[in-house]
XYZ file of C-alpha atoms in Angstrom:
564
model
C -101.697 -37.307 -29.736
C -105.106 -36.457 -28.305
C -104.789 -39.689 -25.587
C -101.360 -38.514 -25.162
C -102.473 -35.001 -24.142
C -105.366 -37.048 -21.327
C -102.444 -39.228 -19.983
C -100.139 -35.952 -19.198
C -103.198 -34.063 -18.152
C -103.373 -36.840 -15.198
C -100.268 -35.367 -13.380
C -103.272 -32.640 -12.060
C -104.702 -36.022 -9.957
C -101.630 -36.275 -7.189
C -101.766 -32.364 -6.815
C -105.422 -33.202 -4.654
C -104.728 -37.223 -4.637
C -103.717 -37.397 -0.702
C -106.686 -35.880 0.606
C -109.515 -36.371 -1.985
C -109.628 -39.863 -1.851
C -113.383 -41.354 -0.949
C -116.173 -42.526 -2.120
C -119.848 -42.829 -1.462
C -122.492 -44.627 -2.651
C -126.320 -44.087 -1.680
C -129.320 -46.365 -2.279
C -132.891 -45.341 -1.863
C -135.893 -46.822 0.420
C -137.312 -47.715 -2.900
C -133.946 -48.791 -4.638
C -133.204 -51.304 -1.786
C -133.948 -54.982 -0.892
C -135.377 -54.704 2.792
C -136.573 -50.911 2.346
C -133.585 -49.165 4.011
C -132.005 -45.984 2.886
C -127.583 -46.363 2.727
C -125.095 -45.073 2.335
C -121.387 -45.999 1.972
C -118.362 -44.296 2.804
C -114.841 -45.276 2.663
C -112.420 -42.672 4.250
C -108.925 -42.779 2.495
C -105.927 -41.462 3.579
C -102.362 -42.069 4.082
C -102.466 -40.513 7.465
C -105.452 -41.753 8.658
C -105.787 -44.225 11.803
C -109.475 -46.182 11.558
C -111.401 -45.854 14.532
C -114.694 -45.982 15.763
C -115.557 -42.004 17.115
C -118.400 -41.677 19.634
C -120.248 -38.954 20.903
C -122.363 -39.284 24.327
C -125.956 -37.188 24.146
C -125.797 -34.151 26.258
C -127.348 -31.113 27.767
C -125.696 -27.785 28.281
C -125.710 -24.831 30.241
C -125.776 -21.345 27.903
C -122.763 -19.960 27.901
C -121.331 -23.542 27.312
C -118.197 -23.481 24.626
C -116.744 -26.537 22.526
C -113.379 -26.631 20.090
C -113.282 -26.856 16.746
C -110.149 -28.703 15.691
C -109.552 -29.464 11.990
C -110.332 -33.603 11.486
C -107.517 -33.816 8.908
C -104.644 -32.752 11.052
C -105.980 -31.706 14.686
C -105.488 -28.726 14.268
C -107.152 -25.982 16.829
C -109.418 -24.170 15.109
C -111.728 -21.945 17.121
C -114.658 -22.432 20.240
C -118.009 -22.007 18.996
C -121.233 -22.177 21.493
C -122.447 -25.311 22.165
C -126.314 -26.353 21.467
C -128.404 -26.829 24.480
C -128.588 -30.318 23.587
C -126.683 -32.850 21.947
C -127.933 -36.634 20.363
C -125.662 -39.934 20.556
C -123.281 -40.432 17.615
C -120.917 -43.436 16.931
C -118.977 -43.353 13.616
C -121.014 -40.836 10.778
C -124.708 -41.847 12.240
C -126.539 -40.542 14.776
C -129.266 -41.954 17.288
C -131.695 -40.793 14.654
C -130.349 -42.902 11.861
C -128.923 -39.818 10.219
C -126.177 -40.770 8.584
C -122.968 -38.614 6.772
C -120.603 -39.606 4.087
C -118.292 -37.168 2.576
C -115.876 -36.941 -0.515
C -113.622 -33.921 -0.985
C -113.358 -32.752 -4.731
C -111.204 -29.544 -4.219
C -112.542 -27.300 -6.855
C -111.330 -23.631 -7.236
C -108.115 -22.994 -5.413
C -108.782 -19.585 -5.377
C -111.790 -20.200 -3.030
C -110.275 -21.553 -0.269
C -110.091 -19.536 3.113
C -107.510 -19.759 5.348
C -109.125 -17.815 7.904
C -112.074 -20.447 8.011
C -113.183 -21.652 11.455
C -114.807 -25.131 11.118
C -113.843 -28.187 8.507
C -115.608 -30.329 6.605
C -114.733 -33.231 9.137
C -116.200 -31.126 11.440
C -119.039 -30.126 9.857
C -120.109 -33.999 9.924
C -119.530 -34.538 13.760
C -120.817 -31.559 14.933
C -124.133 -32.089 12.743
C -124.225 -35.314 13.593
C -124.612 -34.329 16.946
C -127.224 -31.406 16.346
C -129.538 -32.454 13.788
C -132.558 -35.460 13.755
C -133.000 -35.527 9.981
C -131.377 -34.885 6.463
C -133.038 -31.519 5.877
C -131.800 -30.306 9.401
C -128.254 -31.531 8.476
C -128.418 -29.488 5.440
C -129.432 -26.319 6.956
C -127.212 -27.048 9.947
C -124.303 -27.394 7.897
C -124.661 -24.032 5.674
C -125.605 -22.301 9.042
C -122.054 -23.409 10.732
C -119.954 -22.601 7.873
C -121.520 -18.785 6.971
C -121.739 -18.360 10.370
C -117.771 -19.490 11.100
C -116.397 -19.501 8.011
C -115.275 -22.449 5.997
C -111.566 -23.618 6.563
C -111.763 -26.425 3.805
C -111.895 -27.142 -0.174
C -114.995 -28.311 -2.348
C -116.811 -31.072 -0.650
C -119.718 -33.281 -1.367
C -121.705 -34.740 1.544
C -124.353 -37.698 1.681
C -126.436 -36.956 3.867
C -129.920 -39.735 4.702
C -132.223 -40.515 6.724
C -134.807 -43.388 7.058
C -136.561 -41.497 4.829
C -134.865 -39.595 2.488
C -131.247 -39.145 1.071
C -129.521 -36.095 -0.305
C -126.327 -34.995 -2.212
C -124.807 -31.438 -0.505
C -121.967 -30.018 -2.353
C -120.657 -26.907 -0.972
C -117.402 -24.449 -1.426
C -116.238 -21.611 0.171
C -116.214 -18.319 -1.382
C -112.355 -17.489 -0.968
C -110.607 -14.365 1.315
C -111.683 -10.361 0.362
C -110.347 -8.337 3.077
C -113.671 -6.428 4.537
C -111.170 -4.089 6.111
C -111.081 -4.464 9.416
C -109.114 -7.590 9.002
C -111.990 -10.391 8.117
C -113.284 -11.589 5.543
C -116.056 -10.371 3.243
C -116.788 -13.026 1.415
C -117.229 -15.367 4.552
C -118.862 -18.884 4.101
C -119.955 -20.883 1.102
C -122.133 -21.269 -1.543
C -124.194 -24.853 -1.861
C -126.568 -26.715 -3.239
C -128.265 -30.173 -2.529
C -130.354 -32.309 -4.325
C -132.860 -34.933 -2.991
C -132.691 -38.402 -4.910
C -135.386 -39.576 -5.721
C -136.719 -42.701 -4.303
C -135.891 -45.834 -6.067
C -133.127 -44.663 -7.683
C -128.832 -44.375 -6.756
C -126.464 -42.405 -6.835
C -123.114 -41.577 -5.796
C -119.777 -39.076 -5.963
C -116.007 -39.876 -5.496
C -114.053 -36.653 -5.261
C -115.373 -35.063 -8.554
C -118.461 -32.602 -8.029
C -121.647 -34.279 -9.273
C -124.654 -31.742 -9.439
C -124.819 -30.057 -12.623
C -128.035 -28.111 -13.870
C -130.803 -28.089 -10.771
C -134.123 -26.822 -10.506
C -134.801 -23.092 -9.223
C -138.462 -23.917 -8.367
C -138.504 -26.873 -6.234
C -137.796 -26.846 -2.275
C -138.954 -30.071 -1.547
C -136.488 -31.698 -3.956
C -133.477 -29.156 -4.496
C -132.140 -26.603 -1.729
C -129.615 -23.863 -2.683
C -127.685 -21.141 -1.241
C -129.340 -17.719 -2.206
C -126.297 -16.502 -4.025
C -124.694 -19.467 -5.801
C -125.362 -18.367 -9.265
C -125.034 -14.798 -8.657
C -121.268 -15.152 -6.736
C -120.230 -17.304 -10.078
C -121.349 -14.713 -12.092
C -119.104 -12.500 -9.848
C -116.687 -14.417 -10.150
C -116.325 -14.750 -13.461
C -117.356 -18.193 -13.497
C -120.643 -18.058 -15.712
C -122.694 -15.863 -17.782
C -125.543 -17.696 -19.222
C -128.612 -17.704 -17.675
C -130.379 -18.932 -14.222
C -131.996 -21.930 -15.694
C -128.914 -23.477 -17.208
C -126.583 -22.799 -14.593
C -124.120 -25.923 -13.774
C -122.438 -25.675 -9.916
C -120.225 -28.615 -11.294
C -119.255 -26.301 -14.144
C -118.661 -23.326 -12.426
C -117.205 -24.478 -9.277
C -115.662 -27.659 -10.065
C -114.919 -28.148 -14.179
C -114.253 -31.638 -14.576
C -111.022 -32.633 -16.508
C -109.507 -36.004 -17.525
C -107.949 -36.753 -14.180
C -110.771 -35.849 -12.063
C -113.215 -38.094 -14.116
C -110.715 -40.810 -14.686
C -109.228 -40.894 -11.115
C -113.310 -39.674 -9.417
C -116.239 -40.090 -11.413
C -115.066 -43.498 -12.772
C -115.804 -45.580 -9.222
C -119.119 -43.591 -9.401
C -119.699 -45.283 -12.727
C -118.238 -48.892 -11.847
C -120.873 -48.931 -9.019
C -123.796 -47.804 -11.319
C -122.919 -50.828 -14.261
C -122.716 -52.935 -11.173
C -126.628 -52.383 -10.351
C -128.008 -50.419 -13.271
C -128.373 -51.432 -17.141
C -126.989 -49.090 -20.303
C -124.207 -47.939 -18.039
C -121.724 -49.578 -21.141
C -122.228 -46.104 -22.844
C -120.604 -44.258 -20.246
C -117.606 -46.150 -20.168
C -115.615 -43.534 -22.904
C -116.832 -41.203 -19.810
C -115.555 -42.580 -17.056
C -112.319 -43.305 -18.738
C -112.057 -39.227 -19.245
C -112.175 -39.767 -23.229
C -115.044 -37.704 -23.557
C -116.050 -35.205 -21.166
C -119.305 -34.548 -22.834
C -120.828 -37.973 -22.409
C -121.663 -37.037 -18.650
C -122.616 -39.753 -16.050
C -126.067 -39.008 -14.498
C -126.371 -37.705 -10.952
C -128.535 -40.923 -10.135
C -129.726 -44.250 -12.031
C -132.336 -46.703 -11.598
C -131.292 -50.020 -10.681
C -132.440 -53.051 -12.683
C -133.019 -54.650 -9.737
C -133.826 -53.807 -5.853
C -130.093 -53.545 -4.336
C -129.415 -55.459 -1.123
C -126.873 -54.827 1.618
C -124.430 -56.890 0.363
C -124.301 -55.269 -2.863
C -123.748 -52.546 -1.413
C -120.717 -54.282 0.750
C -118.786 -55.686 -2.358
C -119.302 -52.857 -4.889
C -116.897 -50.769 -2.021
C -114.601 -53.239 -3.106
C -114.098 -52.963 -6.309
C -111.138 -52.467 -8.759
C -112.625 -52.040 -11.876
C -113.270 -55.787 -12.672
C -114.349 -56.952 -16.224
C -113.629 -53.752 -17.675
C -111.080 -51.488 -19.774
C -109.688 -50.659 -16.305
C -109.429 -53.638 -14.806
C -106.355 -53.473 -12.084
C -105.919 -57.372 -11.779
C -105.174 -58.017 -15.723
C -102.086 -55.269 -16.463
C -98.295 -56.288 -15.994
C -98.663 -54.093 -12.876
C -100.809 -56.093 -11.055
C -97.556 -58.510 -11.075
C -97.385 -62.390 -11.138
C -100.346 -62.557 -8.337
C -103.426 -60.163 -9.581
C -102.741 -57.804 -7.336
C -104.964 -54.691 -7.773
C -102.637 -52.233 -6.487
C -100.431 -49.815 -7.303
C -97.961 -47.592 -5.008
C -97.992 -44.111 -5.172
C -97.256 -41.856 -6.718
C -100.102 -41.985 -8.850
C -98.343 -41.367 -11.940
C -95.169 -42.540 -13.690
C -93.404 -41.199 -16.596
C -91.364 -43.458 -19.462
C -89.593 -41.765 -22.230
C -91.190 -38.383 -21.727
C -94.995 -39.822 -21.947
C -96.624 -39.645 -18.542
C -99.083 -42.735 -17.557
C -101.395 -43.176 -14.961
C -102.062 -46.139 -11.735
C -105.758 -46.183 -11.624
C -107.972 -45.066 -8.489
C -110.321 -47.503 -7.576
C -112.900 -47.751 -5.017
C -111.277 -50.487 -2.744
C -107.524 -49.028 -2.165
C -104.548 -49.717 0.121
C -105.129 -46.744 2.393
C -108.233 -46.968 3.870
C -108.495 -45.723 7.430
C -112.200 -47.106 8.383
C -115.075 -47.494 5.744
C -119.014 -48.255 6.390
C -122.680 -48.870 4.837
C -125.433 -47.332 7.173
C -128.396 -48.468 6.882
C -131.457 -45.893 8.792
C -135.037 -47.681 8.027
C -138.575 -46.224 8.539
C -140.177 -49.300 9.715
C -137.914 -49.816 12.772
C -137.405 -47.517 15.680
C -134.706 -44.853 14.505
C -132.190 -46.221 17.576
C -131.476 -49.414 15.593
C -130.144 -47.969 12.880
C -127.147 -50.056 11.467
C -123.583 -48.485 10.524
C -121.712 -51.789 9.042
C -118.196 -50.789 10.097
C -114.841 -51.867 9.260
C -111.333 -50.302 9.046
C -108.244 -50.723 6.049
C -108.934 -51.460 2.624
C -112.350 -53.012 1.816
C -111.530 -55.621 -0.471
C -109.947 -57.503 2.050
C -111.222 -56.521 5.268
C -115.198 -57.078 6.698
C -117.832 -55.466 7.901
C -119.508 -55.305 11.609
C -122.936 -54.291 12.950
C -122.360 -51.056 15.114
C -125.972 -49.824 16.052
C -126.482 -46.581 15.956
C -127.413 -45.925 19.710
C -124.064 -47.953 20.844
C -123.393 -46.273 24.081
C -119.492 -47.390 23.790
C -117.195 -48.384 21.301
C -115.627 -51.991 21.283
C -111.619 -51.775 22.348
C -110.875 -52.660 18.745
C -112.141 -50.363 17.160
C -111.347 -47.426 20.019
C -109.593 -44.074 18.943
C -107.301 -44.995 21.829
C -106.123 -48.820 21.306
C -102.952 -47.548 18.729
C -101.952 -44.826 16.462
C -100.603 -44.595 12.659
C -97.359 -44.375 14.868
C -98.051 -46.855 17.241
C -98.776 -50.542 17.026
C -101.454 -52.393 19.355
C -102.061 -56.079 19.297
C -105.365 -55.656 20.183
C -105.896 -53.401 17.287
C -108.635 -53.954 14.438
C -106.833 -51.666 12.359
C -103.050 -53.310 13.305
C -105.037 -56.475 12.867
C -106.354 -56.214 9.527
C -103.787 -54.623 7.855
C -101.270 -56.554 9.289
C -103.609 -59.289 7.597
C -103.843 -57.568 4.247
C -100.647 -56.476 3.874
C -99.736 -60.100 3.638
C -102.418 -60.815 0.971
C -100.719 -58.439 -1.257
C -97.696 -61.045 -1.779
C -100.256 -63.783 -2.894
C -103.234 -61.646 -3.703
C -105.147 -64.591 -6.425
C -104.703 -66.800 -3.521
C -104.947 -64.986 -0.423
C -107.117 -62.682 -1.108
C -109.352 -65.887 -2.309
C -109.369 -67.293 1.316
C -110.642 -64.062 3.277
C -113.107 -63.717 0.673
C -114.863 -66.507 2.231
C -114.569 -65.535 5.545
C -115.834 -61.886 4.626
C -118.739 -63.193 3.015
C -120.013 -65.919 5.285
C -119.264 -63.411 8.786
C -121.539 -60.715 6.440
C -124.169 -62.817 5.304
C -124.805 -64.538 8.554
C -124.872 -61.213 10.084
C -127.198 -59.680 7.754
C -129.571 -62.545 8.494
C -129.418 -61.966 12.521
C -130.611 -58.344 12.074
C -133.537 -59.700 10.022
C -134.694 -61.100 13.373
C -133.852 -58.055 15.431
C -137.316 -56.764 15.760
C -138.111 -60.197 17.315
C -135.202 -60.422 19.516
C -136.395 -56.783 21.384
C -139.688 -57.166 21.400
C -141.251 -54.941 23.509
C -138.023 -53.825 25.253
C -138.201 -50.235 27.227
C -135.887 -47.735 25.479
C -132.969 -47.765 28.089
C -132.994 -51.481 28.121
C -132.722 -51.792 23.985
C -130.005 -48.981 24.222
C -128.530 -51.437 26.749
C -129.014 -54.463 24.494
C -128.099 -52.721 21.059
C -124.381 -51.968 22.891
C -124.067 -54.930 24.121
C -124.390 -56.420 21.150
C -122.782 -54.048 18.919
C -119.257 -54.423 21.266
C -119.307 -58.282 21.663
C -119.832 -59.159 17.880
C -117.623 -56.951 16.869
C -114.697 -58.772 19.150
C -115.999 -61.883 18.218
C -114.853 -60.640 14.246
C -111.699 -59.713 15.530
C -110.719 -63.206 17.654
C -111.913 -64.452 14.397
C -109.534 -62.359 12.033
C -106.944 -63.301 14.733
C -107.134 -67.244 13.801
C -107.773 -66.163 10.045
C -104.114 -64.334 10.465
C -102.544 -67.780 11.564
C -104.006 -69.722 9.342
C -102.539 -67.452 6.364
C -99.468 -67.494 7.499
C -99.333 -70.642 8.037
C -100.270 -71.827 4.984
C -98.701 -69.470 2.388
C -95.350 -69.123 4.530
C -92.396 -68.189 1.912
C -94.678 -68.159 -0.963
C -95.597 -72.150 -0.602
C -99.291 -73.609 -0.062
C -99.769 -76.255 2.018
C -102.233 -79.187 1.383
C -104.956 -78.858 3.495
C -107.893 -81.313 4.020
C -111.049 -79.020 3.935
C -111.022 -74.805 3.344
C -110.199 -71.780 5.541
C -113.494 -71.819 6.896
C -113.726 -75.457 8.427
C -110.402 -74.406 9.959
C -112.003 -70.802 11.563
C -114.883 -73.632 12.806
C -113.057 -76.299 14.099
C -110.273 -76.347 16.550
C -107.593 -74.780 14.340
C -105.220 -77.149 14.947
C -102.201 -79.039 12.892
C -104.468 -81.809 11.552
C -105.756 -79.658 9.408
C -103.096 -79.413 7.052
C -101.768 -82.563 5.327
C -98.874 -84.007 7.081
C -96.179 -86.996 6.133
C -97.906 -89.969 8.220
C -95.028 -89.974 10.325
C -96.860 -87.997 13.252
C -94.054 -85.196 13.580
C -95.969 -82.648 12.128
C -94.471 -82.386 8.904
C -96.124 -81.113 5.874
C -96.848 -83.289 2.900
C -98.042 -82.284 -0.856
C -96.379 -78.807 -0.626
C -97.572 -76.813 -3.497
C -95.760 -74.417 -5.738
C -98.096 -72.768 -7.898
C -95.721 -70.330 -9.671
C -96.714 -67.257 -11.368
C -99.478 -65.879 -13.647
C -98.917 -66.671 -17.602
C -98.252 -62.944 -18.512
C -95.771 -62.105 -15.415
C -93.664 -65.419 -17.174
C -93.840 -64.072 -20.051
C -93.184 -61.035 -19.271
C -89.774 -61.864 -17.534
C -89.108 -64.558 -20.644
C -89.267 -60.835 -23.025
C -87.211 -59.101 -20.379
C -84.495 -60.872 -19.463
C -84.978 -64.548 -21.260
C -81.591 -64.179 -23.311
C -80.103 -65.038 -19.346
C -82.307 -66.988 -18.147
C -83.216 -69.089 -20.882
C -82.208 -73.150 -20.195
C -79.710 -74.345 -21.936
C -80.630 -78.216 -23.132
């Protein structure tokens, strides 16, 4: 009865499933391989196109207005003043290697305010723009929203620099009529929490930050009133010191932990020992047996770490999406919304991963101390990560490649020259052979990343004792051409998929998929008859997985059954 009560309690997860659906990660200067500080950020949504934004640095006149419009839906917002001056953006970093991830949580419905006049998208971008370092960001952020109100849910930020990186997690404070037709109870209440170095961390649409210390400014900033409104509010009695903003502001439940918290814990038993423990945790059977806000990894984490735990699907554990009947006769780790489905009164859930199907862009930026804060990496891809591949975009990119521009295509409109037509038109075909397919970009993603990774090793060699404008210069230059060199490349990876897994058949091939993305791509490749027509030879059928047959065999084997 009692796991029957969790499973019905998971119809809560599609009431805030379309729009709370990322996930960050965040590694340490300490906690990391070459001594950068990232963060990852996958932004999910079923409306979402990927695209590369950028922001040119500016100066302005006082006096000078910009629009707010709402990121999720364009909506028009308000005009608020523009700052004197402005820094370059591309993507969530800034020329300063400050970097922004965000994951929405909802909390408290009744703290929402419709009359708010700047997002959470917008708090990112228009940060971004304003503020040189994480602390900045932080005030920056709770200074826009008291100051404009907040027109969004419960949200936690990442926020880094090359120095230092921080969780934020903020809500607003609801609508009280102040009677003269605002709002009294304008802005939010907040709290971040630095992380200290050589550890990680992580949050994915569940509020994280629990109990936090009262006494400590150079490790844990808070809004003035965030225990008293909750006490206000109803929200908490006990006393300062044991005060949760988790607890009060977002209680965690089966579905949030289950659907949320439970890619923050895949990530941490990926890089950190004991994190076994948690798994009755993360698989919302007991709420009590909290994940910690951060863990020390057994081991320094590297970029590519990083990379392949955003694509992850639970593998190797309770969860696991590729070993259900769902996953169908290929492995595939998906599962089509809705996000529930009911059978004979009991409801059941399809499990939230970190990779998923509707993944508008995702990144890992990287901002390091001991290079100049310009080259500043944000990896960058768009669609689903466990089949798409990351890009170097430096952070002082004065233009965005035509792939990846907000202006090559729509969600409603298709573009050839596309990264995000591209890949999903790329992954969408994996998903019909996923144990296969998804086998063969594997090996593309991996050597394109690790060869990449290993050029920006040498990057401190390769601009030497270049004047700023020319390494601005460079750093686009390069940042536009490699990335269209991955996309000509995912253009012959599409052939060659199609090619050889037309109808569901594999053709012989002499070599892999990567000595036919090096060589000439041509029919010789594949195994032909001899007879010089081009005709395939040594077709392969490989059938289905051993429980889809079996499966079918229990379902239906009365008529399909042979006959001897």
């Amino acid at each position: 009865m009692k796991k029957r009560q969790l499973l019905l309690s998971a119809v809560a997860l599609l009431a805030y499933g379309a729009v709370s659906a990322c996930t960050n990660f965040i590694v340490t200067r300490g906690a990391s391989t070459d001594g950068s500080v990232m963060v990852s950020y996958a932004a999910d949504s079923h409306a979402l196109y990927g695209a590369l934004y950028h922001t040119a640095a500016g100066r302005y006149a006082p006096g000078t207005m910009m629009p707010v419009y709402e990121w999720d839906t364009g909506r028009y917002l308000r005009d608020i003043p523009q700052a004197a001056q402005t820094w370059s953006t591309v993507g969530n970093m800034n020329e300063h290697s400050l970097i922004i991830g965000e994951t929405t949580y909802g909390g408290r419905a009744e703290l929402a305010d419709s009359t708010g006049g700047i997002d959470y998208g917008s708090l990112i971008y228009i940060t971004l723009q304003r503020a040189t370092t994480a602390r900045e960001a932080i005030a920056l952020i709770a200074e826009l929203a008291n100051t404009y109100g907040y027109a969004s849910s419960g949200e936690s930020f990442s926020i880094a620099d090359p120095n230092e990186a921080w969780i934020m997690e903020l809500i607003g404070k609801g609508y009280k009529d102040d009677g003269k037709g605002g709002n009294a109870r304008r802005g939010i209440v907040w709290v971040a929490r630095r992380i200290p170095d050589g550890y990680v961390s992580g949050h994915a649409n569940q509020a994280r930050i629990t109990t936090f210390p009262l006494d400590d400014p150079e490790n844990c900033l808070y809004a003035p009133d965030v225990i008293s409104f909750a006490r206000e509010m109803g929200y908490y009695e006990g006393p300062d010191r044991k005060f949760s903003f988790a607890d009060a502001y977002c209680p965690a439940d089966f579905a949030t932990v289950r659907g949320c918290d439970a890619r923050v814990w895949a990530f941490f038993r990926t890089v950190a020992d004991g994190m076994d423990a948690y798994e009755d945790y993360a698989m919302g059977y007991n709420l009590k047996n909290r994940l910690p806000l951060w863990v020390k990894p057994r081991q320094k984490v590297s970029p590519k770490t990083v990379f392949d735990c955003m694509r992850d699907h639970y593998e190797g554990t309770p969860m696991d999406m590729t070993r259900d009947l769902g996953a169908g006769g290929h492995n595939c780790p998906y599962r089509w919304r809705p996000m529930d489905f009911e059978v004979d009164g009991v409801t059941y859930l399809n499990e939230r991963a970190t990779a998923t199907q509707q993944t508008g862009f995702w990144f890992v930026g990287q901002a390091r101390a001991d290079r100049p804060a310009d080259t500043g990496i944000l990896w960058f891809g768009v669609d689903d990560a466990a089949t798409s591949c990351l890009t170097p975009i430096f952070c002082s990119a004065q233009e965005v490649p035509e792939c990846f521009s907000e202006k090559n295509g729509s969600m409603l409109s298709y573009s050839p020259t596309s990264a995000f037509w591209l890949f999903n038109r790329t992954t969408n075909f994996a998903y019909m052979r996923y144990d296969m397919i998804s086998a063969d970009i594997r090996k593309v993603t991996d050597k394109w990343e690790n060869d990449h990774l290993a050029l920006m090793e040498s990057l401190p060699a390769r601009i030497g004792m270049m004047s700023d404008e020319a390494r601005r210069s460079y750093l686009t230059e390069v940042s536009v051409s490699t990335a269209q060199e991955l996309f000509d490349r995912w253009q012959r990876l599409n052939s060659y998929l199609l090619i050889k897994y037309m109808d569901g058949n594999v053709k012989s091939e002499h070599g892999d998929v990567l000595s036919y993305l090096d060589g000439d791509g041509s029919s010789a490749h594949f195994v032909d008859n001899g007879n010089g027509r081009d005709i395939p030879d040594k077709i392969q059928f490989p059938g289905y997985n051993e429980k889809w047959k079996r499966a079918v065999a229990a379902d239906n084997g009365e008529v399909l059954r042979v006959v001897k």
